[in-house]
Amino acid sequence: QSALTQPPSVSGSPGQSVTFSCTGTSSDVGSYNRVSWYRQPPGTAPKLMIYEVSNRPSGVPDRFSGSKSGKTASLTISGLQAEDEADYYCSSYSSSNTWVFGGGTRLTVL
Amino acid sequence: EVQLVESGGGLVQPGRSLRLSCAVSGFTFDDYGMHWVRQVPGKGLEWVSGISWNSGSIGYADSVKGRFIISRDNAKNSLYLQMSSLRPEDTALYYCAKDRGRYYGSGIGDWGQGTLVTVSS
């Protein structure tokens, strides 16, 4: 049950696009399309932004999109806004009937 | 509106036990799988345990297997986490979370606000 690998930080200017990566193994990201992304501003609970690799829950802007290639999933935010500044976590279902999270990526909006 | 309210956290000595509860409302509890996820303040999220709608499927992280027990009471709309043989490394904010499906394999859709557990002598 090793954590998924995410870069510690990403930054971008308002209006730009940023992409977060999430790398797993053949036991999790590589085998299942059950990858989710969560946003967590400081001091708050996480919020679901993407589920099943690329699906947006109702209420999440279409600026948020997800994809997957092999063992790496990605989250892209286009048209970056100041309110997007937060920690972003990926998670994946695993073959051991468990879930695993990434270490999180802090987004800084310059 | 989905509401998940955790309780039962606090300060506990190493080796002792603690039981967390999560009271839910705003959805049909016995239609959904549930999770516990923890987060050391300032650190990342760690999945702890999951349980299906009928308690027929349960899973644990290796870090808590054999020490923690997840359970649910559908009649009381409540989820529980019995924690035993607690260690200082179990200190964290514990979140109750609702899965998107009947088992705990669809992914977390909603989160509570968390209850803080501190393991220290």
Coordinates of C-alpha atoms in Angstrom, one line a residue:
Chain A
Q1 CA 0.0 0.0 0.0
S2 CA 2.5 2.6 -1.1
A3 CA 1.3 6.1 -1.6
L4 CA 0.8 7.4 -5.1
T5 CA 3.4 9.9 -6.2
Q6 CA 2.5 13.5 -6.6
P7 CA 4.8 16.5 -7.0
P8 CA 5.0 18.6 -3.8
S9 CA 4.1 21.9 -5.5
V10 CA 2.8 23.5 -8.7
S11 CA 2.3 27.1 -9.5
G12 CA 0.6 29.2 -12.1
S13 CA -0.7 32.7 -12.9
P14 CA -4.4 33.6 -13.1
G15 CA -5.8 32.5 -16.5
Q16 CA -3.1 29.9 -17.1
S17 CA -3.5 26.1 -17.1
V18 CA -1.8 23.8 -14.7
T19 CA -1.5 20.0 -14.6
F20 CA -1.0 17.8 -11.6
S21 CA 0.4 14.3 -12.1
C22 CA -0.3 11.2 -10.0
T23 CA 1.8 8.1 -10.6
G24 CA 0.9 4.7 -9.2
T25 CA 1.6 1.1 -10.0
S26 CA 0.1 -1.7 -12.0
S27 CA -1.8 -2.6 -8.8
D28 CA -3.7 0.6 -8.6
V29 CA -3.8 3.5 -11.2
G30 CA -2.6 1.1 -13.9
S31 CA -5.4 -1.4 -13.3
Y32 CA -8.4 0.6 -12.4
N33 CA -10.3 3.6 -13.7
R34 CA -11.3 4.5 -10.1
V35 CA -9.1 7.5 -9.7
S36 CA -10.4 10.5 -7.9
W37 CA -9.1 14.0 -7.3
Y38 CA -9.8 16.1 -4.2
R39 CA -9.2 19.8 -3.4
Q40 CA -8.4 20.8 0.1
P41 CA -8.0 24.5 1.0
P42 CA -6.2 25.1 4.3
G43 CA -8.2 24.2 7.4
T44 CA -11.1 22.6 5.5
A45 CA -12.2 19.1 4.6
P46 CA -11.4 17.7 1.1
K47 CA -13.8 18.2 -1.7
L48 CA -14.3 15.8 -4.6
M49 CA -13.4 17.4 -7.9
I50 CA -13.0 14.4 -10.3
Y51 CA -14.1 10.8 -10.1
E52 CA -13.5 7.7 -12.2
V53 CA -10.5 9.4 -13.9
S54 CA -12.4 12.1 -15.8
N55 CA -15.9 12.7 -14.5
R56 CA -16.9 15.9 -12.8
P57 CA -19.5 15.9 -10.0
S58 CA -22.3 18.4 -10.4
G59 CA -21.2 21.9 -9.3
V60 CA -17.6 21.4 -10.3
P61 CA -16.6 23.9 -13.1
D62 CA -15.6 22.4 -16.5
R63 CA -12.3 24.2 -16.0
F64 CA -11.3 21.0 -14.1
S65 CA -10.6 17.9 -16.2
G66 CA -8.9 14.5 -15.6
S67 CA -7.2 11.9 -17.7
K68 CA -5.1 8.8 -17.3
S69 CA -2.3 7.1 -19.3
G70 CA -0.9 3.9 -18.0
K71 CA 0.1 4.2 -14.4
T72 CA -0.2 8.0 -14.3
A73 CA -3.4 10.1 -13.8
S74 CA -3.5 13.8 -14.4
L75 CA -5.7 16.7 -13.3
T76 CA -5.7 19.9 -15.3
I77 CA -7.1 23.2 -14.2
S78 CA -7.6 25.7 -17.0
G79 CA -8.3 29.4 -16.5
L80 CA -6.6 29.4 -13.1
Q81 CA -8.3 31.5 -10.5
A82 CA -7.1 32.7 -7.1
E83 CA -9.7 30.5 -5.4
D84 CA -8.1 27.4 -6.8
E85 CA -5.2 27.8 -4.5
A86 CA -5.2 24.7 -2.3
D87 CA -3.8 21.2 -1.8
Y88 CA -4.8 18.6 -4.4
Y89 CA -4.9 14.9 -3.7
C90 CA -5.4 12.0 -6.0
S91 CA -6.6 8.6 -4.9
S92 CA -7.0 5.2 -6.5
Y93 CA -8.6 1.9 -5.8
S94 CA -6.1 -0.9 -5.3
S95 CA -6.0 -4.6 -6.0
S96 CA -5.7 -5.3 -2.3
N97 CA -9.3 -4.1 -1.9
T98 CA -8.1 -0.9 -0.4
W99 CA -7.6 2.7 -1.4
V100 CA -4.4 4.7 -1.7
F101 CA -3.9 8.5 -1.7
G102 CA -1.1 10.5 -3.2
G103 CA 1.0 12.7 -1.0
G104 CA -0.7 15.8 -2.3
T105 CA 0.4 18.8 -4.4
R106 CA 0.1 22.4 -3.2
L107 CA -1.1 24.8 -5.9
T108 CA 0.1 28.3 -5.6
V109 CA -1.6 30.9 -7.7
L110 CA 1.0 33.6 -8.4
Chain B
E1 CA -27.8 17.9 2.1
V2 CA -25.3 15.2 3.1
Q3 CA -24.1 15.7 6.6
L4 CA -21.4 13.6 8.3
V5 CA -20.6 14.5 11.9
E6 CA -17.7 12.7 13.6
S7 CA -17.3 12.5 17.4
G8 CA -15.3 10.6 19.9
G9 CA -11.8 12.0 19.4
G10 CA -9.6 13.2 22.2
L11 CA -6.4 12.6 24.0
V12 CA -5.5 9.0 24.8
Q13 CA -2.5 7.2 26.1
P14 CA -0.4 4.8 24.0
G15 CA -1.8 1.3 24.1
R16 CA -5.3 2.4 25.1
S17 CA -8.5 2.2 23.0
L18 CA -10.9 4.8 21.5
R19 CA -14.1 4.6 19.6
L20 CA -15.0 7.1 16.9
S21 CA -18.6 7.6 15.7
C22 CA -20.0 9.3 12.7
A23 CA -23.6 10.3 12.6
V24 CA -25.0 10.8 9.1
S25 CA -28.0 12.5 7.6
G26 CA -29.3 13.8 4.3
F27 CA -29.1 10.5 2.4
T28 CA -30.2 6.9 2.7
F29 CA -27.3 5.5 4.8
D30 CA -27.8 1.8 4.0
D31 CA -27.4 2.5 0.2
Y32 CA -23.8 3.6 0.5
G33 CA -20.4 2.3 1.5
M34 CA -18.4 4.3 4.0
H35 CA -14.8 5.1 4.8
W36 CA -12.5 6.5 7.5
V37 CA -9.6 8.6 6.3
R38 CA -7.0 10.3 8.5
Q39 CA -4.7 13.2 8.2
V40 CA -1.8 14.2 10.4
P41 CA -2.1 18.0 10.7
G42 CA -0.1 19.6 8.0
K43 CA 0.4 16.3 6.2
G44 CA -1.3 14.2 3.5
L45 CA -4.4 12.0 3.5
E46 CA -4.2 8.4 4.5
W47 CA -7.1 5.9 3.8
V48 CA -7.8 3.9 7.0
S49 CA -10.8 1.6 6.3
G50 CA -13.9 1.0 4.2
I51 CA -17.1 -0.8 4.7
S52 CA -19.9 -1.8 2.3
W53 CA -23.6 -0.9 2.7
N54 CA -24.4 -4.2 4.4
S55 CA -21.0 -4.7 6.2
G56 CA -20.3 -7.7 4.0
S57 CA -17.1 -6.2 2.5
I58 CA -14.5 -4.5 4.7
G59 CA -11.0 -3.4 4.1
Y60 CA -8.2 -1.9 6.2
A61 CA -4.9 -0.2 5.5
D62 CA -1.9 -2.3 6.5
S63 CA -1.0 0.3 9.1
V64 CA -4.1 -0.3 11.2
K65 CA -5.0 -3.9 10.3
G66 CA -5.5 -6.0 13.4
R67 CA -5.9 -3.0 15.6
F68 CA -8.8 -1.0 14.2
I69 CA -12.3 -2.3 13.5
I70 CA -14.8 -0.5 11.3
S71 CA -18.5 -1.1 11.8
R72 CA -21.9 0.4 11.0
D73 CA -25.4 0.4 12.4
N74 CA -27.8 1.2 9.6
A75 CA -30.7 1.5 12.0
K76 CA -28.9 4.3 13.8
N77 CA -27.5 5.9 10.6
S78 CA -24.0 5.6 12.2
L79 CA -20.5 4.6 11.3
Y80 CA -17.9 3.6 13.9
L81 CA -14.2 3.0 14.2
Q82 CA -13.0 1.0 17.2
M83 CA -9.3 1.8 17.6
S84 CA -7.2 -0.4 19.9
S85 CA -3.5 -0.6 20.8
L86 CA -3.1 3.0 19.8
R87 CA 0.3 4.4 18.9
P88 CA 1.6 8.0 18.8
E89 CA 1.7 7.6 15.0
D90 CA -2.1 7.2 15.0
T91 CA -2.4 10.9 16.0
A92 CA -4.4 12.5 13.3
L93 CA -7.6 14.2 12.3
Y94 CA -10.0 11.3 11.4
Y95 CA -12.6 12.0 8.7
C96 CA -15.7 10.0 8.1
A97 CA -16.5 9.8 4.4
K98 CA -19.3 8.6 2.1
D99 CA -18.6 6.4 -0.9
R100 CA -20.3 7.1 -4.2
G101 CA -21.6 3.6 -4.4
R102 CA -23.0 0.7 -2.3
Y103 CA -19.6 -0.8 -1.7
Y104 CA -16.5 1.2 -0.9
G105 CA -15.0 0.8 -4.3
S106 CA -16.5 3.8 -6.2
G107 CA -14.6 6.5 -4.3
I108 CA -15.3 9.1 -1.7
G109 CA -17.9 11.6 -2.6
D110 CA -18.5 13.5 0.6
W111 CA -16.5 14.2 3.7
G112 CA -17.2 15.1 7.3
Q113 CA -15.2 17.8 9.1
G114 CA -13.1 15.4 11.2
T115 CA -12.4 14.5 14.8
L116 CA -8.9 14.9 16.2
V117 CA -7.3 11.9 17.9
T118 CA -4.1 12.6 19.9
V119 CA -2.1 9.6 21.2
S120 CA 0.3 10.7 23.9
S121 CA 1.4 10.0 27.4

